[in-house]
PDB file of N, CA and C in Angstrom:
ATOM      1  N   MET I   1       0.560  -1.351   0.158  1.00 82.00           N
ATOM      2  CA  MET I   1      -0.203  -0.086  -0.297  1.00 82.00           C
ATOM      3  C   MET I   1       0.946   1.355   0.252  1.00 82.00           C
ATOM      4  N   THR I   2       0.213   2.254  -0.372  1.00 93.00           N
ATOM      5  CA  THR I   2       0.675   3.555  -0.543  1.00 93.00           C
ATOM      6  C   THR I   2      -0.242   4.388  -0.097  1.00 93.00           C
ATOM      7  N   TYR I   3       0.916   5.551   0.340  1.00 97.00           N
ATOM      8  CA  TYR I   3      -0.515   6.853   0.616  1.00 97.00           C
ATOM      9  C   TYR I   3      -0.254   7.574  -0.412  1.00 97.00           C
ATOM     10  N   ILE I   4      -1.408   8.403  -0.704  1.00 97.00           N
ATOM     11  CA  ILE I   4      -2.039   8.995  -1.825  1.00 97.00           C
ATOM     12  C   ILE I   4      -2.423  10.977  -0.932  1.00 97.00           C
ATOM     13  N   VAL I   5      -2.270  11.700  -1.980  1.00 97.00           N
ATOM     14  CA  VAL I   5      -2.525  13.096  -1.412  1.00 97.00           C
ATOM     15  C   VAL I   5      -4.060  13.152  -2.366  1.00 97.00           C
ATOM     16  N   THR I   6      -5.133  13.934  -1.805  1.00 97.00           N
ATOM     17  CA  THR I   6      -6.313  14.072  -2.325  1.00 97.00           C
ATOM     18  C   THR I   6      -6.893  15.174  -2.583  1.00 97.00           C
ATOM     19  N   ASP I   7      -8.419  15.340  -2.558  1.00 97.00           N
ATOM     20  CA  ASP I   7      -8.506  16.884  -2.694  1.00 97.00           C
ATOM     21  C   ASP I   7      -8.614  18.082  -1.762  1.00 97.00           C
ATOM     22  N   PRO I   8      -8.208  17.888  -0.467  1.00 96.00           N
ATOM     23  CA  PRO I   8      -8.128  19.258   0.298  1.00 96.00           C
ATOM     24  C   PRO I   8      -6.672  19.836   0.088  1.00 96.00           C
ATOM     25  N   CYS I   9      -5.705  19.488  -0.746  1.00 96.00           N
ATOM     26  CA  CYS I   9      -4.819  19.737  -0.737  1.00 96.00           C
ATOM     27  C   CYS I   9      -4.644  20.738  -2.040  1.00 96.00           C
ATOM     28  N   VAL I  10      -5.735  20.629  -2.560  1.00 96.00           N
ATOM     29  CA  VAL I  10      -5.595  21.454  -4.278  1.00 96.00           C
ATOM     30  C   VAL I  10      -5.950  23.197  -3.577  1.00 96.00           C
ATOM     31  N   LYS I  11      -5.010  23.948  -4.002  1.00 95.00           N
ATOM     32  CA  LYS I  11      -5.009  25.377  -3.740  1.00 95.00           C
ATOM     33  C   LYS I  11      -4.506  25.651  -1.932  1.00 95.00           C
ATOM     34  N   CYS I  12      -4.237  24.366  -1.662  1.00 91.00           N
ATOM     35  CA  CYS I  12      -3.496  24.746  -0.155  1.00 91.00           C
ATOM     36  C   CYS I  12      -2.005  24.602  -0.150  1.00 91.00           C
ATOM     37  N   LYS I  13      -1.903  23.063  -0.536  1.00 89.00           N
ATOM     38  CA  LYS I  13      -0.560  23.154  -0.626  1.00 89.00           C
ATOM     39  C   LYS I  13       0.683  23.168   0.103  1.00 89.00           C
ATOM     40  N   LEU I  14       0.457  22.806   1.800  1.00 90.00           N
ATOM     41  CA  LEU I  14       1.041  23.622   2.954  1.00 90.00           C
ATOM     42  C   LEU I  14       2.386  22.953   2.943  1.00 90.00           C
ATOM     43  N   MET I  15       2.495  21.703   2.763  1.00 92.00           N
ATOM     44  CA  MET I  15       3.921  21.230   2.802  1.00 92.00           C
ATOM     45  C   MET I  15       4.577  20.794   3.695  1.00 92.00           C
ATOM     46  N   ASP I  16       3.837  20.677   4.674  1.00 92.00           N
ATOM     47  CA  ASP I  16       3.915  20.315   6.315  1.00 92.00           C
ATOM     48  C   ASP I  16       4.807  18.712   5.838  1.00 92.00           C
ATOM     49  N   CYS I  17       4.315  17.821   5.304  1.00 95.00           N
ATOM     50  CA  CYS I  17       4.199  16.311   4.901  1.00 95.00           C
ATOM     51  C   CYS I  17       5.423  16.204   4.373  1.00 95.00           C
ATOM     52  N   VAL I  18       6.264  17.231   3.227  1.00 95.00           N
ATOM     53  CA  VAL I  18       7.474  17.123   2.977  1.00 95.00           C
ATOM     54  C   VAL I  18       8.547  17.201   3.588  1.00 95.00           C
ATOM     55  N   GLU I  19       8.653  17.768   4.663  1.00 92.00           N
ATOM     56  CA  GLU I  19      10.106  17.527   5.411  1.00 92.00           C
ATOM     57  C   GLU I  19       9.950  16.557   6.132  1.00 92.00           C
ATOM     58  N   VAL I  20       9.148  15.940   6.371  1.00 95.00           N
ATOM     59  CA  VAL I  20       9.119  14.594   7.369  1.00 95.00           C
ATOM     60  C   VAL I  20       9.274  13.186   6.291  1.00 95.00           C
ATOM     61  N   CYS I  21       8.937  13.363   5.154  1.00 96.00           N
ATOM     62  CA  CYS I  21       9.049  11.774   4.349  1.00 96.00           C
ATOM     63  C   CYS I  21      10.867  11.496   4.297  1.00 96.00           C
ATOM     64  N   PRO I  22      11.420  10.347   4.355  1.00 95.00           N
ATOM     65  CA  PRO I  22      12.154   9.587   4.676  1.00 95.00           C
ATOM     66  C   PRO I  22      12.793   9.325   3.084  1.00 95.00           C
ATOM     67  N   VAL I  23      11.539   9.067   2.340  1.00 94.00           N
ATOM     68  CA  VAL I  23      12.350   8.733   1.355  1.00 94.00           C
ATOM     69  C   VAL I  23      12.070  10.117  -0.281  1.00 94.00           C
ATOM     70  N   ASP I  24      11.628  10.895   0.163  1.00 94.00           N
ATOM     71  CA  ASP I  24      11.215  12.030  -0.648  1.00 94.00           C
ATOM     72  C   ASP I  24      10.413  11.769  -1.807  1.00 94.00           C
ATOM     73  N   CYS I  25       9.212  11.261  -1.607  1.00 96.00           N
ATOM     74  CA  CYS I  25       8.133  10.642  -2.549  1.00 96.00           C
ATOM     75  C   CYS I  25       7.128  11.614  -2.922  1.00 96.00           C
ATOM     76  N   PHE I  26       7.258  13.218  -2.390  1.00 97.00           N
ATOM     77  CA  PHE I  26       6.692  13.940  -3.160  1.00 97.00           C
ATOM     78  C   PHE I  26       7.033  14.709  -4.169  1.00 97.00           C
ATOM     79  N   TYR I  27       5.814  15.064  -5.057  1.00 97.00           N
ATOM     80  CA  TYR I  27       6.164  15.837  -5.940  1.00 97.00           C
ATOM     81  C   TYR I  27       5.135  16.792  -6.548  1.00 97.00           C
ATOM     82  N   GLU I  28       5.701  18.161  -7.127  1.00 96.00           N
ATOM     83  CA  GLU I  28       4.924  19.593  -6.905  1.00 96.00           C
ATOM     84  C   GLU I  28       4.342  19.812  -8.146  1.00 96.00           C
ATOM     85  N   GLY I  29       3.027  20.322  -8.157  1.00 96.00           N
ATOM     86  CA  GLY I  29       2.728  20.812  -9.030  1.00 96.00           C
ATOM     87  C   GLY I  29       2.322  22.371  -8.742  1.00 96.00           C
ATOM     88  N   GLU I  30       1.743  23.227  -9.549  1.00 95.00           N
ATOM     89  CA  GLU I  30       1.511  24.384  -9.353  1.00 95.00           C
ATOM     90  C   GLU I  30       0.935  24.594  -7.947  1.00 95.00           C
ATOM     91  N   ASN I  31      -0.345  23.955  -7.753  1.00 94.00           N
ATOM     92  CA  ASN I  31      -1.283  24.209  -6.431  1.00 94.00           C
ATOM     93  C   ASN I  31      -1.529  22.979  -6.139  1.00 94.00           C
ATOM     94  N   PHE I  32      -0.962  21.966  -6.088  1.00 95.00           N
ATOM     95  CA  PHE I  32      -0.976  20.493  -5.597  1.00 95.00           C
ATOM     96  C   PHE I  32       0.144  19.864  -5.223  1.00 95.00           C
ATOM     97  N   LEU I  33       0.296  18.719  -4.617  1.00 97.00           N
ATOM     98  CA  LEU I  33       1.287  18.087  -4.295  1.00 97.00           C
ATOM     99  C   LEU I  33       0.651  16.511  -4.466  1.00 97.00           C
ATOM    100  N   VAL I  34       1.967  15.678  -4.743  1.00 98.00           N
ATOM    101  CA  VAL I  34       1.197  14.057  -4.875  1.00 98.00           C
ATOM    102  C   VAL I  34       2.710  13.472  -4.918  1.00 98.00           C
ATOM    103  N   ILE I  35       2.178  12.285  -4.409  1.00 98.00           N
ATOM    104  CA  ILE I  35       3.063  11.184  -3.697  1.00 98.00           C
ATOM    105  C   ILE I  35       3.259   9.955  -5.221  1.00 98.00           C
ATOM    106  N   ASN I  36       4.695   9.609  -5.165  1.00 97.00           N
ATOM    107  CA  ASN I  36       5.049   8.900  -6.146  1.00 97.00           C
ATOM    108  C   ASN I  36       4.727   7.055  -5.526  1.00 97.00           C
ATOM    109  N   PRO I  37       3.264   6.284  -5.672  1.00 96.00           N
ATOM    110  CA  PRO I  37       3.503   5.308  -5.108  1.00 96.00           C
ATOM    111  C   PRO I  37       4.248   3.854  -5.190  1.00 96.00           C
ATOM    112  N   ASP I  38       5.509   4.551  -6.349  1.00 96.00           N
ATOM    113  CA  ASP I  38       6.448   3.354  -6.716  1.00 96.00           C
ATOM    114  C   ASP I  38       7.528   3.605  -5.449  1.00 96.00           C
ATOM    115  N   GLU I  39       7.475   4.624  -4.771  1.00 97.00           N
ATOM    116  CA  GLU I  39       8.731   5.421  -4.220  1.00 97.00           C
ATOM    117  C   GLU I  39       8.313   5.206  -2.467  1.00 97.00           C
ATOM    118  N   CYS I  40       6.970   5.455  -2.501  1.00 97.00           N
ATOM    119  CA  CYS I  40       6.342   5.679  -0.982  1.00 97.00           C
ATOM    120  C   CYS I  40       6.663   4.192  -0.022  1.00 97.00           C
ATOM    121  N   ILE I  41       7.135   4.389   0.987  1.00 96.00           N
ATOM    122  CA  ILE I  41       7.210   3.076   1.697  1.00 96.00           C
ATOM    123  C   ILE I  41       6.279   2.678   2.631  1.00 96.00           C
ATOM    124  N   ASP I  42       5.269   3.415   2.405  1.00 95.00           N
ATOM    125  CA  ASP I  42       4.258   3.023   3.553  1.00 95.00           C
ATOM    126  C   ASP I  42       4.418   3.528   4.958  1.00 95.00           C
ATOM    127  N   CYS I  43       5.372   4.263   5.396  1.00 95.00           N
ATOM    128  CA  CYS I  43       5.825   4.573   6.681  1.00 95.00           C
ATOM    129  C   CYS I  43       4.484   5.224   7.290  1.00 95.00           C
ATOM    130  N   GLY I  44       3.835   6.346   6.609  1.00 94.00           N
ATOM    131  CA  GLY I  44       2.601   7.118   7.065  1.00 94.00           C
ATOM    132  C   GLY I  44       3.142   8.134   8.055  1.00 94.00           C
ATOM    133  N   VAL I  45       4.320   8.614   8.230  1.00 96.00           N
ATOM    134  CA  VAL I  45       4.701   9.890   8.868  1.00 96.00           C
ATOM    135  C   VAL I  45       4.361  10.804   8.066  1.00 96.00           C
ATOM    136  N   CYS I  46       4.024  11.222   7.096  1.00 96.00           N
ATOM    137  CA  CYS I  46       3.338  12.437   6.503  1.00 96.00           C
ATOM    138  C   CYS I  46       2.173  12.610   6.656  1.00 96.00           C
ATOM    139  N   GLU I  47       1.080  11.609   6.678  1.00 96.00           N
ATOM    140  CA  GLU I  47      -0.147  11.895   7.005  1.00 96.00           C
ATOM    141  C   GLU I  47      -0.745  12.677   8.316  1.00 96.00           C
ATOM    142  N   PRO I  48      -0.305  12.287   9.592  1.00 96.00           N
ATOM    143  CA  PRO I  48      -0.716  13.177  10.894  1.00 96.00           C
ATOM    144  C   PRO I  48      -0.077  14.288  10.329  1.00 96.00           C
ATOM    145  N   GLU I  49       0.847  15.014   9.685  1.00 95.00           N
ATOM    146  CA  GLU I  49       1.569  16.176   9.371  1.00 95.00           C
ATOM    147  C   GLU I  49       0.405  17.240   8.502  1.00 95.00           C
ATOM    148  N   CYS I  50      -0.407  16.580   7.918  1.00 95.00           N
ATOM    149  CA  CYS I  50      -1.111  17.320   6.978  1.00 95.00           C
ATOM    150  C   CYS I  50      -2.329  17.836   7.478  1.00 95.00           C
ATOM    151  N   PRO I  51      -2.166  19.509   7.952  1.00 93.00           N
ATOM    152  CA  PRO I  51      -3.331  20.356   8.290  1.00 93.00           C
ATOM    153  C   PRO I  51      -4.540  20.119   7.878  1.00 93.00           C
ATOM    154  N   VAL I  52      -4.753  19.863   6.752  1.00 94.00           N
ATOM    155  CA  VAL I  52      -5.881  19.527   5.924  1.00 94.00           C
ATOM    156  C   VAL I  52      -6.335  18.276   5.487  1.00 94.00           C
ATOM    157  N   ASP I  53      -5.867  17.284   6.206  1.00 95.00           N
ATOM    158  CA  ASP I  53      -6.332  15.823   6.001  1.00 95.00           C
ATOM    159  C   ASP I  53      -6.441  15.470   4.972  1.00 95.00           C
ATOM    160  N   ALA I  54      -5.096  15.896   3.762  1.00 97.00           N
ATOM    161  CA  ALA I  54      -5.381  15.170   2.246  1.00 97.00           C
ATOM    162  C   ALA I  54      -4.830  13.995   2.177  1.00 97.00           C
ATOM    163  N   ILE I  55      -3.941  13.811   3.115  1.00 97.00           N
ATOM    164  CA  ILE I  55      -3.061  12.460   3.056  1.00 97.00           C
ATOM    165  C   ILE I  55      -3.849  11.460   3.541  1.00 97.00           C
ATOM    166  N   LYS I  56      -4.066  10.351   2.492  1.00 97.00           N
ATOM    167  CA  LYS I  56      -4.674   9.257   3.134  1.00 97.00           C
ATOM    168  C   LYS I  56      -4.103   7.819   2.523  1.00 97.00           C
ATOM    169  N   SER I  57      -4.460   6.828   3.156  1.00 96.00           N
ATOM    170  CA  SER I  57      -3.846   5.677   2.682  1.00 96.00           C
ATOM    171  C   SER I  57      -4.732   5.062   1.364  1.00 96.00           C
ATOM    172  N   GLN I  58      -3.759   4.376   0.985  1.00 95.00           N
ATOM    173  CA  GLN I  58      -4.503   3.870  -0.785  1.00 95.00           C
ATOM    174  C   GLN I  58      -5.681   3.709  -0.425  1.00 95.00           C
ATOM    175  N   SER I  59      -5.745   2.704   0.891  1.00 95.00           N
ATOM    176  CA  SER I  59      -7.089   1.898   0.880  1.00 95.00           C
ATOM    177  C   SER I  59      -8.164   2.649   1.494  1.00 95.00           C
ATOM    178  N   GLU I  60      -7.979   4.050   1.651  1.00 95.00           N
ATOM    179  CA  GLU I  60      -9.149   4.852   1.563  1.00 95.00           C
ATOM    180  C   GLU I  60      -9.413   5.755   0.341  1.00 95.00           C
ATOM    181  N   ASP I  61      -9.087   5.175  -0.554  1.00 95.00           N
ATOM    182  CA  ASP I  61      -9.243   5.653  -2.144  1.00 95.00           C
ATOM    183  C   ASP I  61     -10.425   5.318  -2.338  1.00 95.00           C
ATOM    184  N   GLU I  62     -11.128   6.504  -3.395  1.00 95.00           N
ATOM    185  CA  GLU I  62     -12.125   6.053  -4.296  1.00 95.00           C
ATOM    186  C   GLU I  62     -12.430   4.990  -4.712  1.00 95.00           C
ATOM    187  N   ALA I  63     -13.568   4.128  -4.909  1.00 94.00           N
ATOM    188  CA  ALA I  63     -13.985   3.018  -5.270  1.00 94.00           C
ATOM    189  C   ALA I  63     -13.169   2.707  -6.426  1.00 94.00           C
ATOM    190  N   ASP I  64     -13.201   4.009  -7.562  1.00 95.00           N
ATOM    191  CA  ASP I  64     -12.485   3.683  -8.738  1.00 95.00           C
ATOM    192  C   ASP I  64     -10.799   4.023  -8.920  1.00 95.00           C
ATOM    193  N   GLY I  65     -10.363   4.227  -7.888  1.00 95.00           N
ATOM    194  CA  GLY I  65      -8.863   4.656  -7.439  1.00 95.00           C
ATOM    195  C   GLY I  65      -8.665   5.989  -8.087  1.00 95.00           C
ATOM    196  N   ARG I  66      -9.292   6.798  -8.166  1.00 96.00           N
ATOM    197  CA  ARG I  66      -8.999   8.126  -8.478  1.00 96.00           C
ATOM    198  C   ARG I  66      -7.856   8.527  -8.449  1.00 96.00           C
ATOM    199  N   TRP I  67      -7.429   8.860  -6.894  1.00 97.00           N
ATOM    200  CA  TRP I  67      -6.557   9.632  -6.575  1.00 97.00           C
ATOM    201  C   TRP I  67      -5.392   8.738  -6.495  1.00 97.00           C
ATOM    202  N   LEU I  68      -5.096   7.621  -6.437  1.00 97.00           N
ATOM    203  CA  LEU I  68      -4.154   6.818  -6.937  1.00 97.00           C
ATOM    204  C   LEU I  68      -3.657   7.089  -8.318  1.00 97.00           C
ATOM    205  N   LYS I  69      -4.641   7.094  -9.215  1.00 97.00           N
ATOM    206  CA  LYS I  69      -4.344   7.378 -10.578  1.00 97.00           C
ATOM    207  C   LYS I  69      -3.723   8.894 -10.915  1.00 97.00           C
ATOM    208  N   VAL I  70      -4.341  10.058 -10.132  1.00 97.00           N
ATOM    209  CA  VAL I  70      -4.148  11.322 -10.049  1.00 97.00           C
ATOM    210  C   VAL I  70      -2.317  11.128  -9.587  1.00 97.00           C
ATOM    211  N   ASN I  71      -2.229  10.476  -8.464  1.00 98.00           N
ATOM    212  CA  ASN I  71      -0.864  10.776  -7.776  1.00 98.00           C
ATOM    213  C   ASN I  71       0.096   9.898  -8.871  1.00 98.00           C
ATOM    214  N   THR I  72       0.003   8.915  -9.169  1.00 98.00           N
ATOM    215  CA  THR I  72       0.921   8.075 -10.237  1.00 98.00           C
ATOM    216  C   THR I  72       1.381   9.088 -11.302  1.00 98.00           C
ATOM    217  N   ALA I  73       0.046   9.307 -12.013  1.00 98.00           N
ATOM    218  CA  ALA I  73       0.279  10.505 -13.507  1.00 98.00           C
ATOM    219  C   ALA I  73       1.202  11.550 -13.100  1.00 98.00           C
ATOM    220  N   TYR I  74       0.778  12.066 -11.782  1.00 98.00           N
ATOM    221  CA  TYR I  74       1.629  13.597 -11.809  1.00 98.00           C
ATOM    222  C   TYR I  74       3.132  13.380 -10.941  1.00 98.00           C
ATOM    223  N   SER I  75       3.312  12.267 -10.511  1.00 98.00           N
ATOM    224  CA  SER I  75       4.450  12.159 -10.089  1.00 98.00           C
ATOM    225  C   SER I  75       5.595  11.821 -10.893  1.00 98.00           C
ATOM    226  N   ARG I  76       5.249  11.587 -11.925  1.00 97.00           N
ATOM    227  CA  ARG I  76       6.238  11.295 -13.591  1.00 97.00           C
ATOM    228  C   ARG I  76       6.366  12.172 -13.924  1.00 97.00           C
ATOM    229  N   VAL I  77       5.580  13.421 -13.939  1.00 97.00           N
ATOM    230  CA  VAL I  77       5.590  14.756 -14.690  1.00 97.00           C
ATOM    231  C   VAL I  77       6.128  15.972 -14.011  1.00 97.00           C
ATOM    232  N   TRP I  78       5.521  15.770 -12.848  1.00 98.00           N
ATOM    233  CA  TRP I  78       6.367  17.206 -11.889  1.00 98.00           C
ATOM    234  C   TRP I  78       7.516  16.923 -11.107  1.00 98.00           C
ATOM    235  N   PRO I  79       7.976  17.968 -10.901  1.00 97.00           N
ATOM    236  CA  PRO I  79       9.294  17.753 -10.409  1.00 97.00           C
ATOM    237  C   PRO I  79       9.782  17.579  -8.914  1.00 97.00           C
ATOM    238  N   ASN I  80      10.321  16.628  -8.398  1.00 96.00           N
ATOM    239  CA  ASN I  80      10.547  16.455  -7.293  1.00 96.00           C
ATOM    240  C   ASN I  80      10.594  17.201  -6.016  1.00 96.00           C
ATOM    241  N   ILE I  81      10.076  17.485  -4.883  1.00 95.00           N
ATOM    242  CA  ILE I  81      10.096  18.241  -3.572  1.00 95.00           C
ATOM    243  C   ILE I  81      10.586  17.479  -2.375  1.00 95.00           C
ATOM    244  N   ASN I  82      11.917  18.132  -2.086  1.00 92.00           N
ATOM    245  CA  ASN I  82      12.033  17.415  -0.600  1.00 92.00           C
ATOM    246  C   ASN I  82      12.300  18.470   0.634  1.00 92.00           C
ATOM    247  N   VAL I  83      12.141  19.889   0.230  1.00 90.00           N
ATOM    248  CA  VAL I  83      12.424  21.038   1.412  1.00 90.00           C
ATOM    249  C   VAL I  83      11.105  21.660   1.495  1.00 90.00           C
ATOM    250  N   ARG I  84      10.269  22.164   2.708  1.00 89.00           N
ATOM    251  CA  ARG I  84       9.328  22.984   3.129  1.00 89.00           C
ATOM    252  C   ARG I  84       9.377  24.019   2.388  1.00 89.00           C
ATOM    253  N   GLY I  85       8.451  24.457   1.197  1.00 87.00           N
ATOM    254  CA  GLY I  85       8.421  25.731   0.788  1.00 87.00           C
ATOM    255  C   GLY I  85       7.360  26.676   1.290  1.00 87.00           C
ATOM    256  N   ARG I  86       6.979  27.705   1.020  1.00 85.00           N
ATOM    257  CA  ARG I  86       5.670  28.607   1.353  1.00 85.00           C
ATOM    258  C   ARG I  86       4.301  27.723   0.633  1.00 85.00           C
ATOM    259  N   PRO I  87       3.750  27.991   2.019  1.00 85.00           N
ATOM    260  CA  PRO I  87       2.204  27.523   0.929  1.00 85.00           C
ATOM    261  C   PRO I  87       1.954  28.321   0.230  1.00 85.00           C
ATOM    262  N   LEU I  88       0.887  28.394  -0.560  1.00 88.00           N
ATOM    263  CA  LEU I  88       0.025  29.165  -1.398  1.00 88.00           C
ATOM    264  C   LEU I  88      -0.356  30.565  -0.684  1.00 88.00           C
ATOM    265  N   ALA I  89      -0.152  32.018  -0.973  1.00 89.00           N
ATOM    266  CA  ALA I  89      -0.892  32.700  -0.582  1.00 89.00           C
ATOM    267  C   ALA I  89      -2.005  33.004   0.133  1.00 89.00           C
ATOM    268  N   ASP I  90      -2.871  32.074  -0.958  1.00 92.00           N
ATOM    269  CA  ASP I  90      -4.404  32.348  -0.187  1.00 92.00           C
ATOM    270  C   ASP I  90      -4.875  30.622   0.070  1.00 92.00           C
ATOM    271  N   SER I  91      -4.093  30.250   0.836  1.00 91.00           N
ATOM    272  CA  SER I  91      -4.549  28.784   1.009  1.00 91.00           C
ATOM    273  C   SER I  91      -5.580  28.928   2.109  1.00 91.00           C
ATOM    274  N   ASP I  92      -5.395  29.899   2.503  1.00 91.00           N
ATOM    275  CA  ASP I  92      -6.322  29.876   3.747  1.00 91.00           C
ATOM    276  C   ASP I  92      -7.843  29.927   3.362  1.00 91.00           C
ATOM    277  N   ALA I  93      -8.180  30.574   2.118  1.00 93.00           N
ATOM    278  CA  ALA I  93      -9.525  30.940   1.500  1.00 93.00           C
ATOM    279  C   ALA I  93     -10.402  29.849   0.809  1.00 93.00           C
ATOM    280  N   TYR I  94      -9.189  28.781   0.888  1.00 93.00           N
ATOM    281  CA  TYR I  94      -9.595  27.754   0.022  1.00 93.00           C
ATOM    282  C   TYR I  94      -9.618  25.919   0.881  1.00 93.00           C
ATOM    283  N   ARG I  95      -9.073  26.534   2.153  1.00 92.00           N
ATOM    284  CA  ARG I  95      -9.382  25.635   3.230  1.00 92.00           C
ATOM    285  C   ARG I  95     -10.781  25.370   3.334  1.00 92.00           C
ATOM    286  N   GLY I  96     -11.233  23.876   3.765  1.00 90.00           N
ATOM    287  CA  GLY I  96     -12.270  23.267   3.705  1.00 90.00           C
ATOM    288  C   GLY I  96     -13.318  23.223   2.683  1.00 90.00           C
ATOM    289  N   GLN I  97     -12.923  23.639   1.777  1.00 93.00           N
ATOM    290  CA  GLN I  97     -14.014  23.628   0.098  1.00 93.00           C
ATOM    291  C   GLN I  97     -13.644  22.305  -0.133  1.00 93.00           C
ATOM    292  N   ALA I  98     -15.142  22.043  -0.876  1.00 93.00           N
ATOM    293  CA  ALA I  98     -15.050  20.395  -1.313  1.00 93.00           C
ATOM    294  C   ALA I  98     -15.003  20.809  -2.565  1.00 93.00           C
ATOM    295  N   ASP I  99     -14.718  19.478  -3.416  1.00 94.00           N
ATOM    296  CA  ASP I  99     -14.422  19.130  -4.737  1.00 94.00           C
ATOM    297  C   ASP I  99     -13.642  20.256  -5.603  1.00 94.00           C
ATOM    298  N   LYS I 100     -12.470  20.775  -4.777  1.00 95.00           N
ATOM    299  CA  LYS I 100     -11.389  21.452  -5.182  1.00 95.00           C
ATOM    300  C   LYS I 100     -10.702  20.969  -6.765  1.00 95.00           C
ATOM    301  N   PHE I 101     -10.573  19.782  -6.381  1.00 95.00           N
ATOM    302  CA  PHE I 101      -9.955  19.275  -7.956  1.00 95.00           C
ATOM    303  C   PHE I 101     -10.387  19.492  -9.141  1.00 95.00           C
ATOM    304  N   ASP I 102     -11.987  19.303  -9.440  1.00 95.00           N
ATOM    305  CA  ASP I 102     -13.013  19.380 -10.408  1.00 95.00           C
ATOM    306  C   ASP I 102     -12.596  21.064 -10.443  1.00 95.00           C
ATOM    307  N   ARG I 103     -12.781  22.076  -9.597  1.00 96.00           N
ATOM    308  CA  ARG I 103     -12.800  23.034 -10.174  1.00 96.00           C
ATOM    309  C   ARG I 103     -11.367  24.159 -10.105  1.00 96.00           C
ATOM    310  N   PHE I 104     -10.355  23.638  -9.469  1.00 96.00           N
ATOM    311  CA  PHE I 104      -8.997  24.707  -9.255  1.00 96.00           C
ATOM    312  C   PHE I 104      -7.679  23.927  -9.664  1.00 96.00           C
ATOM    313  N   PHE I 105      -7.811  22.783  -9.789  1.00 96.00           N
ATOM    314  CA  PHE I 105      -6.864  21.843 -10.255  1.00 96.00           C
ATOM    315  C   PHE I 105      -6.040  22.282 -11.470  1.00 96.00           C
ATOM    316  N   SER I 106      -4.669  22.469 -11.288  1.00 95.00           N
ATOM    317  CA  SER I 106      -4.014  22.853 -12.426  1.00 95.00           C
ATOM    318  C   SER I 106      -2.932  21.778 -12.532  1.00 95.00           C
ATOM    319  N   GLU I 107      -2.797  21.563 -13.963  1.00 96.00           N
ATOM    320  CA  GLU I 107      -1.626  20.541 -14.072  1.00 96.00           C
ATOM    321  C   GLU I 107      -0.235  20.947 -14.601  1.00 96.00           C
ATOM    322  N   ALA I 108       0.016  22.593 -14.345  1.00 96.00           N
ATOM    323  CA  ALA I 108       1.372  23.232 -14.390  1.00 96.00           C
ATOM    324  C   ALA I 108       2.240  22.369 -13.273  1.00 96.00           C
ATOM    325  N   PRO I 109       3.469  22.199 -13.385  1.00 96.00           N
ATOM    326  CA  PRO I 109       4.460  21.827 -12.523  1.00 96.00           C
ATOM    327  C   PRO I 109       4.882  22.970 -11.469  1.00 96.00           C
ATOM    328  N   GLY I 110       5.140  22.591 -10.425  1.00 92.00           N
ATOM    329  CA  GLY I 110       5.684  23.430  -9.768  1.00 92.00           C
ATOM    330  C   GLY I 110       6.874  23.759  -9.495  1.00 92.00           C
ATOM    331  N   ASP I 111       7.967  24.539  -8.705  1.00 87.00           N
ATOM    332  CA  ASP I 111       9.571  24.509  -8.917  1.00 87.00           C
ATOM    333  C   ASP I 111      10.001  23.214  -8.191  1.00 87.00           C
ATOM    334  N   GLY I 112       9.640  22.772  -7.816  1.00 81.00           N
ATOM    335  CA  GLY I 112      10.353  21.821  -6.884  1.00 81.00           C
ATOM    336  C   GLY I 112      11.328  22.039  -5.996  1.00 81.00           C
ATOM    337  N   SER I 113      12.555  21.225  -5.333  1.00 78.00           N
ATOM    338  CA  SER I 113      13.502  21.790  -4.710  1.00 78.00           C
ATOM    339  C   SER I 113      14.961  20.800  -5.146  1.00 78.00           C
TER     340      SER I 113
END
């Protein structure tokens, strides 16, 4: 099993999870982070660090595996991030909103580290 990043991360990208990952399996998009499922060692240290509860075990994914697919696809094209960066300036305005992926997700890569 792996961990996956889900909807609450969109437009927040707080990055508390990045600095605790022992294998640097996070990848950065413009307004979202993903975990590379082939690199994740299922240690779970990132999950409690996420202030918006966006990181879940793969076993908690939607029935169609939506989030595993998203994390897999974008971890192949976005740059790796292994240092906590600054959250998005307007992240507080989006915290707690539902269905952010469908409304705000950007395929653009982030800066990486």
